[in-house]
Coordinates of C-alpha atoms in Angstrom, one line a residue:
Chain A
M2 CA 117.7 151.1 76.9
F3 CA 120.8 149.0 77.6
D4 CA 122.5 147.1 74.8
S5 CA 122.0 143.4 75.4
S6 CA 124.9 142.4 73.2
K7 CA 127.1 144.4 75.6
V8 CA 125.4 142.9 78.6
R9 CA 126.3 139.5 77.3
Q10 CA 130.0 140.2 77.8
D11 CA 129.3 140.3 81.5
F12 CA 128.2 136.6 81.5
P13 CA 131.1 134.2 81.1
Q14 CA 128.9 131.2 80.3
L15 CA 127.7 132.9 77.1
S16 CA 131.2 132.8 75.7
R17 CA 131.2 129.0 76.0
R18 CA 131.2 127.0 72.8
I19 CA 129.8 123.4 72.8
N20 CA 130.8 121.4 69.7
G21 CA 132.2 124.6 68.3
K22 CA 128.9 126.4 68.4
P23 CA 127.7 129.1 70.8
L24 CA 125.1 128.6 73.5
V25 CA 121.6 129.9 73.1
Y26 CA 120.2 130.1 76.6
L27 CA 116.4 130.5 76.7
D28 CA 115.7 129.0 80.1
S29 CA 116.1 131.9 82.5
T30 CA 112.8 131.3 84.1
A31 CA 114.3 128.0 85.5
T32 CA 117.4 129.8 86.5
S33 CA 119.3 132.8 85.3
L34 CA 123.0 133.0 84.2
K35 CA 125.4 134.8 86.6
P36 CA 127.4 137.9 85.7
Y37 CA 131.1 138.3 86.7
A38 CA 130.0 140.8 89.3
V39 CA 128.2 138.1 91.2
I40 CA 130.8 135.4 90.7
D41 CA 133.6 137.8 91.7
K42 CA 131.7 138.9 94.8
E43 CA 131.2 135.4 96.1
R44 CA 134.9 134.7 95.3
E45 CA 135.8 137.9 97.3
Y46 CA 134.1 136.4 100.4
Y47 CA 135.8 133.1 100.1
T48 CA 139.2 134.6 99.4
K49 CA 139.3 137.7 101.6
Y50 CA 137.0 137.5 104.6
S51 CA 135.8 133.9 104.8
A52 CA 134.6 133.8 108.4
N53 CA 131.3 133.2 110.2
I54 CA 129.1 136.2 110.9
F55 CA 127.7 137.7 114.1
R56 CA 130.3 136.1 116.4
G57 CA 133.9 136.8 115.6
I58 CA 135.5 139.6 117.4
Y59 CA 138.2 139.7 114.7
K60 CA 138.2 142.0 111.7
I61 CA 137.4 139.5 108.9
S62 CA 134.3 138.3 110.8
E63 CA 133.2 141.9 111.3
Q64 CA 133.7 142.5 107.6
A65 CA 131.7 139.4 106.6
T66 CA 128.9 140.5 108.9
A67 CA 128.9 144.0 107.4
E68 CA 128.8 142.6 103.9
Y69 CA 126.0 140.2 104.8
E70 CA 123.9 143.0 106.3
K71 CA 124.7 145.3 103.5
A72 CA 123.1 142.8 101.1
R73 CA 120.0 142.8 103.2
E74 CA 119.8 146.6 102.9
K75 CA 120.2 146.3 99.1
V76 CA 117.5 143.7 98.8
A77 CA 115.2 145.8 101.1
S78 CA 115.6 148.9 99.0
F79 CA 115.3 146.9 95.7
I80 CA 111.8 145.8 96.7
R81 CA 111.0 149.1 98.6
A82 CA 110.5 147.3 101.9
P83 CA 109.6 149.8 104.6
S84 CA 112.1 148.3 107.0
V85 CA 115.3 146.3 106.4
N86 CA 114.4 144.0 109.3
E87 CA 111.5 142.7 107.3
V88 CA 113.8 141.0 104.9
I89 CA 114.6 137.4 105.8
F90 CA 117.2 135.3 104.0
T91 CA 116.1 131.7 103.3
R92 CA 117.3 129.0 100.9
N93 CA 114.9 129.8 98.1
A94 CA 111.3 130.9 97.4
T95 CA 110.0 127.5 98.3
E96 CA 111.5 127.7 101.8
S97 CA 110.2 131.2 102.2
I98 CA 106.7 130.0 101.4
N99 CA 107.0 127.0 103.8
L100 CA 108.2 129.4 106.5
V101 CA 104.9 131.2 106.2
A102 CA 103.0 127.9 106.0
Y103 CA 104.4 126.6 109.2
S104 CA 104.9 129.8 111.3
W105 CA 101.9 131.8 110.3
V106 CA 99.2 129.7 108.6
G107 CA 99.9 126.7 110.8
R108 CA 99.1 128.8 113.9
N109 CA 96.4 131.1 112.5
V110 CA 94.2 129.0 110.2
A111 CA 92.0 126.2 111.6
A112 CA 89.6 123.6 110.4
G113 CA 86.7 125.1 108.5
D114 CA 88.7 128.1 107.4
R115 CA 89.5 128.6 103.7
I116 CA 92.7 129.1 101.7
V117 CA 92.6 130.4 98.1
V118 CA 95.3 129.7 95.5
T119 CA 95.3 130.2 91.8
I120 CA 95.5 127.5 89.2
M121 CA 98.6 129.1 87.7
E122 CA 100.8 128.5 90.8
H123 CA 104.1 126.9 90.6
H124 CA 104.1 123.7 92.7
S125 CA 106.1 125.6 95.4
N126 CA 103.1 127.9 96.0
F127 CA 100.5 125.1 95.6
V128 CA 101.6 121.9 97.3
P129 CA 102.4 123.5 100.8
W130 CA 98.8 124.8 100.9
Q131 CA 97.2 121.7 99.6
Q132 CA 99.1 119.6 102.2
L133 CA 98.3 121.9 105.1
A134 CA 94.6 122.0 104.0
G135 CA 94.4 118.2 103.9
Q136 CA 96.1 117.8 107.3
R137 CA 94.0 120.5 109.1
G138 CA 90.6 120.2 107.5
I139 CA 91.1 123.6 105.8
E140 CA 89.1 124.2 102.7
L141 CA 91.3 124.8 99.6
R142 CA 89.7 126.8 96.9
I143 CA 91.1 127.3 93.4
W144 CA 91.0 130.6 91.5
N145 CA 90.8 129.5 87.8
T146 CA 92.0 131.4 84.8
N147 CA 90.2 131.9 81.5
S148 CA 91.6 130.2 78.3
E149 CA 94.1 133.0 77.8
G150 CA 95.5 132.3 81.2
E151 CA 94.2 135.4 82.9
L152 CA 92.4 135.7 86.2
N153 CA 89.1 137.5 86.5
I154 CA 89.1 139.8 89.5
N155 CA 85.3 139.6 89.8
D156 CA 85.7 136.0 90.9
L157 CA 87.1 137.3 94.3
D158 CA 83.6 138.2 95.4
K159 CA 82.8 134.5 95.8
L160 CA 86.3 133.3 96.8
I161 CA 87.0 135.7 99.6
T162 CA 84.7 135.3 102.5
R163 CA 85.0 135.8 106.3
K164 CA 86.4 132.3 106.5
T165 CA 89.2 133.0 103.9
K166 CA 92.4 133.4 105.9
L167 CA 94.9 133.3 103.1
L168 CA 95.3 134.1 99.4
A169 CA 98.4 132.6 97.8
I170 CA 99.1 134.1 94.4
T171 CA 101.9 134.4 92.0
A172 CA 102.7 137.8 90.6
V173 CA 103.9 136.3 87.3
S174 CA 103.1 132.9 85.8
N175 CA 106.2 130.9 85.2
V176 CA 104.4 129.2 82.2
L177 CA 102.1 131.7 80.6
G178 CA 104.0 134.8 81.6
T179 CA 100.7 136.3 82.8
I180 CA 101.4 139.4 84.9
N181 CA 98.7 139.6 87.6
S182 CA 97.6 143.0 88.9
I183 CA 98.6 142.3 92.5
K184 CA 97.8 145.8 93.6
S185 CA 94.1 145.7 92.5
I186 CA 93.8 142.2 93.8
T187 CA 95.1 143.0 97.3
K188 CA 92.9 146.1 97.4
L189 CA 89.8 144.1 96.6
V190 CA 90.7 141.2 98.9
K191 CA 91.3 143.6 101.9
R192 CA 88.0 145.3 101.2
L193 CA 86.2 141.9 101.2
N194 CA 88.0 140.7 104.2
P195 CA 90.6 142.9 106.0
D196 CA 91.9 139.8 107.9
C197 CA 92.7 137.8 104.8
V198 CA 96.5 137.5 104.5
I199 CA 98.0 137.7 101.1
L200 CA 101.2 135.9 100.1
V201 CA 102.7 136.8 96.8
D202 CA 105.1 134.4 95.0
A203 CA 107.4 136.9 93.3
A204 CA 110.0 134.5 92.0
Q205 CA 109.2 135.4 88.4
A206 CA 108.4 139.1 89.2
V207 CA 111.4 140.5 91.2
P208 CA 113.9 139.5 88.5
H209 CA 111.9 141.0 85.6
L210 CA 109.8 143.9 86.8
P211 CA 110.1 146.8 89.1
V212 CA 108.6 145.6 92.4
D213 CA 107.3 147.8 95.3
V214 CA 106.0 145.6 98.1
Q215 CA 104.3 148.6 99.8
D216 CA 102.5 149.5 96.6
W217 CA 101.4 145.9 96.2
G218 CA 99.9 146.0 99.6
A219 CA 100.5 142.3 100.2
D220 CA 101.5 140.7 103.6
F221 CA 104.2 138.3 102.5
V222 CA 106.4 138.3 99.4
A223 CA 108.7 135.3 98.5
F224 CA 111.4 135.1 95.8
S225 CA 114.6 133.3 94.9
G226 CA 118.1 134.7 94.3
H227 CA 119.1 132.4 91.5
K228 CA 116.4 133.6 89.1
M229 CA 117.7 137.2 89.4
L230 CA 121.3 136.7 88.5
G231 CA 122.2 135.7 92.0
P232 CA 123.7 132.5 93.4
T233 CA 121.6 129.3 94.0
G234 CA 120.7 128.5 97.6
V235 CA 119.6 131.9 98.7
G236 CA 116.0 133.1 98.8
V237 CA 114.1 135.9 100.4
L238 CA 111.0 136.3 102.4
W239 CA 109.6 139.8 103.0
G240 CA 106.8 140.1 105.5
R241 CA 105.0 142.9 107.3
G242 CA 106.9 143.6 110.5
E243 CA 104.0 143.2 112.9
L244 CA 103.1 139.7 111.4
L245 CA 106.8 138.6 111.5
E246 CA 107.2 139.7 115.1
A247 CA 104.1 137.8 116.2
M248 CA 105.2 134.6 114.5
P249 CA 107.1 131.8 116.2
P250 CA 110.5 130.8 114.6
F251 CA 110.4 128.3 111.8
L252 CA 113.7 126.6 112.5
Y253 CA 115.4 126.5 115.9
G254 CA 119.1 126.4 116.6
G255 CA 122.1 128.6 116.7
E256 CA 122.4 132.2 115.5
M257 CA 118.6 132.9 116.0
I258 CA 118.8 133.0 119.9
S259 CA 119.7 135.7 122.3
E260 CA 120.0 133.6 125.4
V261 CA 119.7 129.8 126.0
R262 CA 119.3 128.3 129.5
V263 CA 118.5 124.7 130.3
E264 CA 114.9 125.6 131.0
Q265 CA 114.2 128.1 128.3
T266 CA 115.4 130.1 125.3
A267 CA 115.0 133.7 124.3
F268 CA 115.0 134.4 120.6
K269 CA 116.5 137.2 118.7
K270 CA 114.3 139.9 117.1
I271 CA 113.4 139.8 113.4
P272 CA 114.9 139.1 110.9
H273 CA 117.5 137.0 112.8
K274 CA 114.8 135.0 114.6
F275 CA 114.1 133.3 111.3
E276 CA 117.7 132.7 110.2
A277 CA 118.8 129.7 112.3
G278 CA 122.2 128.2 111.7
T279 CA 125.0 129.5 109.6
P280 CA 123.3 131.0 106.6
N281 CA 124.5 130.9 102.9
I282 CA 126.8 133.8 103.6
A283 CA 128.6 133.9 100.2
G284 CA 125.2 133.4 98.5
V285 CA 123.6 136.4 100.3
I286 CA 126.6 138.6 99.6
G287 CA 126.5 137.5 96.0
L288 CA 122.8 138.3 95.8
G289 CA 123.6 141.8 97.0
A290 CA 125.9 142.1 93.9
A291 CA 123.1 140.8 91.7
V292 CA 120.8 143.6 93.0
D293 CA 123.5 146.2 92.2
Y294 CA 123.9 144.8 88.7
L295 CA 120.1 144.9 88.1
N296 CA 119.9 148.4 89.6
H297 CA 122.7 149.5 87.2
L298 CA 120.6 148.3 84.2
G299 CA 117.4 149.7 85.7
M300 CA 114.4 147.5 86.3
N301 CA 112.2 149.6 83.9
Q302 CA 114.8 149.0 81.2
V303 CA 114.9 145.3 82.0
R304 CA 111.1 145.1 81.6
H305 CA 111.2 147.1 78.3
H306 CA 113.9 144.8 76.9
E307 CA 111.9 141.7 77.6
E308 CA 108.8 143.2 76.2
A309 CA 110.7 144.0 73.0
M310 CA 111.9 140.4 72.8
L311 CA 108.4 139.2 73.4
I312 CA 107.0 141.3 70.5
Y313 CA 109.9 140.1 68.3
V314 CA 109.4 136.4 69.0
G315 CA 105.6 136.8 68.4
Q316 CA 106.3 138.2 65.0
R317 CA 108.8 135.5 64.1
L318 CA 106.6 132.6 65.4
A319 CA 104.0 133.7 63.0
E320 CA 106.2 132.1 60.3
L321 CA 105.3 128.7 61.9
P322 CA 101.6 128.1 61.7
E323 CA 102.0 124.7 63.5
V324 CA 103.1 126.6 66.7
T325 CA 100.5 127.5 69.3
V326 CA 101.5 129.9 72.0
Y327 CA 99.8 130.0 75.4
G328 CA 99.0 132.9 77.8
P329 CA 98.1 136.5 77.2
R330 CA 98.4 137.8 73.6
D331 CA 99.1 141.3 74.7
A332 CA 102.9 141.7 75.4
R333 CA 102.1 144.4 77.9
R334 CA 100.3 141.9 80.1
K335 CA 103.0 139.2 79.7
D336 CA 106.4 138.6 81.1
G337 CA 109.3 137.3 78.9
V338 CA 108.0 133.7 78.9
V339 CA 106.7 131.8 75.9
A340 CA 105.1 128.4 76.4
F341 CA 104.2 126.7 73.2
T342 CA 103.4 123.5 71.4
L343 CA 104.2 122.4 67.9
Q344 CA 101.5 120.3 66.3
G345 CA 102.4 116.6 66.1
V346 CA 105.6 116.9 68.1
H347 CA 106.0 116.3 71.8
A348 CA 107.6 119.1 73.8
H349 CA 110.4 116.8 74.8
D350 CA 111.3 116.1 71.2
I351 CA 111.3 119.8 70.5
A352 CA 113.7 120.4 73.4
Q353 CA 115.9 117.5 72.3
I354 CA 116.3 118.7 68.7
L355 CA 116.9 122.2 69.8
D356 CA 119.6 121.0 72.2
G357 CA 121.3 119.5 69.2
Q358 CA 121.9 123.1 68.2
N359 CA 122.8 124.2 71.8
I360 CA 119.5 125.9 72.2
C361 CA 118.3 125.5 75.8
V362 CA 114.5 125.5 76.4
R363 CA 112.4 123.7 79.0
A364 CA 110.0 120.9 78.2
G365 CA 107.3 119.4 80.4
N366 CA 104.8 121.0 82.8
H367 CA 107.3 123.5 84.4
C368 CA 106.4 122.6 88.0
A369 CA 102.8 123.8 87.2
M370 CA 101.0 120.6 86.6
P371 CA 97.6 121.8 87.8
L372 CA 97.7 124.6 85.2
H373 CA 98.6 122.2 82.4
L374 CA 95.7 119.9 83.4
H375 CA 93.4 122.9 83.6
L376 CA 94.4 123.9 80.0
G377 CA 94.2 120.3 78.9
L378 CA 97.9 120.1 78.0
S379 CA 100.2 117.2 78.8
A380 CA 103.4 119.2 78.2
T381 CA 104.6 122.4 76.6
A382 CA 108.0 123.7 75.5
R383 CA 109.0 127.0 77.1
A384 CA 111.5 129.7 76.0
S385 CA 112.2 132.5 78.4
F386 CA 114.1 135.7 78.1
Y387 CA 116.3 137.9 80.3
V388 CA 118.7 140.8 80.1
Y389 CA 121.2 139.0 77.9
T390 CA 118.7 137.7 75.4
T391 CA 119.2 139.1 71.9
K392 CA 117.2 139.0 68.7
S393 CA 119.8 136.5 67.4
D394 CA 118.8 134.1 70.2
V395 CA 115.2 134.4 69.0
D396 CA 116.3 133.9 65.4
A397 CA 118.2 130.8 66.5
L398 CA 115.0 129.5 68.2
I399 CA 113.0 130.0 65.0
E400 CA 115.5 128.3 62.8
G401 CA 115.7 125.5 65.4
L402 CA 111.9 125.0 65.3
K403 CA 112.0 124.9 61.5
K404 CA 114.5 122.1 61.9
V405 CA 112.1 120.3 64.3
R406 CA 109.4 120.6 61.8
E407 CA 111.6 119.2 59.1
V408 CA 112.4 116.1 61.2
F409 CA 108.8 115.4 62.1
L410 CA 106.5 116.6 59.5
Chain B
M10 CA 124.4 110.2 66.9
D11 CA 121.0 111.2 65.7
I12 CA 118.4 109.8 68.0
Y13 CA 115.6 110.6 65.6
R14 CA 116.4 107.6 63.3
E15 CA 114.0 106.7 60.6
V16 CA 112.8 103.7 62.5
I17 CA 112.0 105.7 65.6
L18 CA 110.1 108.4 63.6
D19 CA 108.3 105.6 61.8
H20 CA 107.1 103.9 64.9
Y21 CA 106.2 107.3 66.5
K22 CA 104.1 108.3 63.5
N23 CA 102.7 104.8 62.8
P24 CA 102.7 103.0 66.1
R25 CA 102.2 99.2 65.9
N26 CA 99.8 97.5 68.2
F27 CA 98.3 100.8 69.2
G28 CA 94.8 100.8 70.7
H29 CA 92.9 98.4 73.0
L30 CA 92.2 94.7 73.4
A31 CA 88.6 93.5 73.6
K32 CA 89.4 91.2 76.6
P33 CA 92.8 91.9 78.2
D34 CA 93.9 89.6 81.0
T35 CA 95.9 92.5 82.6
V36 CA 96.2 96.2 82.2
A37 CA 98.7 98.7 83.7
Q38 CA 99.4 102.3 83.3
E39 CA 102.3 104.6 84.3
G40 CA 103.2 108.2 83.6
N41 CA 106.3 110.2 83.5
V42 CA 105.0 113.3 85.2
T43 CA 107.8 115.7 84.5
C44 CA 107.5 115.1 80.7
G45 CA 103.8 114.4 80.4
D46 CA 104.3 110.9 79.0
R47 CA 101.7 108.3 79.7
I48 CA 101.7 104.6 78.6
V49 CA 99.0 102.0 79.0
M50 CA 99.7 98.3 78.3
E51 CA 97.0 95.7 77.7
I52 CA 97.9 92.1 77.5
A53 CA 96.2 88.8 76.7
Y54 CA 97.9 85.6 77.8
Q55 CA 98.1 82.2 76.2
K56 CA 98.6 79.6 79.0
Q57 CA 100.6 76.5 78.1
P58 CA 101.8 73.7 80.3
G59 CA 104.6 75.2 82.5
R60 CA 104.6 78.6 80.8
T61 CA 102.6 81.7 79.9
L62 CA 103.0 83.5 76.6
I63 CA 101.8 86.9 75.4
R64 CA 99.1 86.0 72.9
D65 CA 98.3 89.6 72.1
I66 CA 99.2 93.1 73.3
R67 CA 98.1 96.7 72.7
F68 CA 99.4 100.0 74.0
N69 CA 98.0 103.4 74.1
G70 CA 98.8 106.8 75.7
E71 CA 100.7 109.8 74.7
G72 CA 104.2 111.2 74.9
C73 CA 107.4 111.9 73.1
A74 CA 108.8 110.1 70.1
I75 CA 111.2 108.1 72.2
S76 CA 108.5 106.8 74.7
Q77 CA 106.0 106.0 71.9
A78 CA 108.5 104.4 69.5
S79 CA 109.9 102.4 72.4
A80 CA 106.4 101.1 73.3
S81 CA 105.6 100.3 69.7
L82 CA 108.9 98.4 69.2
L83 CA 108.5 96.6 72.5
T84 CA 105.1 95.3 71.8
Q85 CA 106.4 93.8 68.5
K86 CA 109.3 92.1 70.3
V87 CA 107.2 90.6 73.2
K88 CA 104.3 89.2 71.2
G89 CA 104.5 85.4 71.6
M90 CA 107.2 85.6 74.2
D91 CA 107.3 83.8 77.5
I92 CA 106.5 86.3 80.3
K93 CA 109.5 84.9 82.4
R94 CA 111.8 86.1 79.6
I95 CA 110.0 89.4 79.4
M96 CA 110.5 90.0 83.1
K97 CA 114.2 89.6 82.5
L98 CA 114.3 92.4 79.9
T99 CA 116.3 95.5 81.0
V100 CA 117.1 99.0 79.9
K101 CA 119.9 97.6 77.8
D102 CA 117.5 95.5 75.8
I103 CA 115.4 98.6 75.1
L104 CA 118.4 100.6 73.9
V105 CA 119.3 97.7 71.6
I106 CA 115.8 97.7 70.2
L107 CA 115.8 101.4 69.7
G108 CA 119.3 101.3 68.3
V109 CA 120.4 104.7 69.9
S110 CA 122.3 105.9 72.9
L111 CA 120.4 108.3 75.1
T112 CA 121.1 110.8 77.8
P113 CA 119.8 110.0 81.4
T114 CA 116.6 112.1 81.1
R115 CA 115.7 110.4 77.8
I116 CA 116.4 106.9 79.1
K117 CA 113.5 107.5 81.4
C118 CA 111.2 108.0 78.4
A119 CA 112.6 104.9 76.6
V120 CA 112.2 102.6 79.6
L121 CA 108.7 103.7 80.6
P122 CA 106.9 101.2 78.3
L123 CA 109.0 98.3 79.7
E124 CA 108.2 99.4 83.3
V125 CA 104.5 99.4 82.5
L126 CA 104.7 96.0 80.8
H127 CA 106.4 94.6 83.9
K128 CA 103.8 96.2 86.1
A129 CA 101.0 94.6 84.1
I130 CA 102.6 91.2 84.3
E131 CA 103.2 91.4 88.0
K132 CA 99.6 92.4 88.6
V133 CA 98.1 89.3 87.0
H134 CA 100.3 86.3 86.8

């Protein structure tokens, strides 16, 4: 296992002092910090070969293009994509999901058909389907969780019918940390209806667990770079090649065309068909460096580390009987995310008092309002872990929560 | 400065004018979705020649200490006040009542009760 206190030295923001005190960053589920390797790689592009890609005949443009495509290869092998051409760069997971909503669902799902989403989805994998369903007369069915925030696979018998064209599901809940068994789910869905397409929101999975899209057996997988140590403004959509090839482009413009005449345009092949306009070149190259960094740590080790943090925070939170934690109790079925409430204190006040000690946690509904309504909660506080989280971060959180208790109770 | 002053915690734990009116003249509700705050204001008017006063007021809902204390303090301030004057109250007045300085995200919590109050008055006047 890697030593997280050594890992911390790679993250410049962690050496920052605010009011003379160190930063305790427990909001990696919102966005991760960036290591020098990523920052330096972006800087390398801007200082050494800052040129547009795919068009320059000159050396630095060739170099930028090579680095951009090398990042695609790195991402493809990171998620075990069968072909590098199935990896499309977008702005973020939200754009990846919208791409599928417009280019695949918009063309293949009609009035009277059904889309199934889970109640634990982030708004990014909920609102596009809700809106599309409303506009097209598509039936939107919700797959609910039990009180521990887990899905019952037996519910699929009723949810997946001949009419079900899409299942949109997150691999990991950004609130409860629930790890869904995507492989068993896709297996059963495909048995119930081989034509039902499965889109997996992997924004919280790819940064934290080993992911193998072939093993999952899904059709589309979406995730963001900024939650996996990469830059903001770059996301990924992986899709099965035959689906992507049959889909029309999402955005039209430069870079995605092979020939344009006044009467008609011929588009490039995948993945470039879906990458209109000058992309976030520096961001993509930086994401490649983030993948290298995670590979260097090892994704199994990343997962083990977060599980260890989860077990430790569970032990320490037991000192605070006023605290209620949501989601699976078994750390093996939970990602490094802890959503909780403290009796008598609103989540916002918890976060505010913790911020007084430079402890960063999230408060609110974490872009998962349907889930909060389902669980009967107006707001929760959330602490989340990553490769640089140490036991002393957890200790600081516990001490911080004791202070919250002092102020309010 | 500590935003959890004694007075704010007191109004959060023991909110004044909390609950419902038997016969309100106007009711409005607003939420701050990202934080999960929700405030309802119920008002009973007292009409006088040339002016309308707030005869009685209640609030209810849920939320953080800032939003709830702000609502409690605001109801105390506006009872008996001319609604024309209430419509002129701004964020600044709220911060004066609370006696704290707040970051932009928390100002939203503090000002929510005033927004609901304005909405209620605009609905029925």
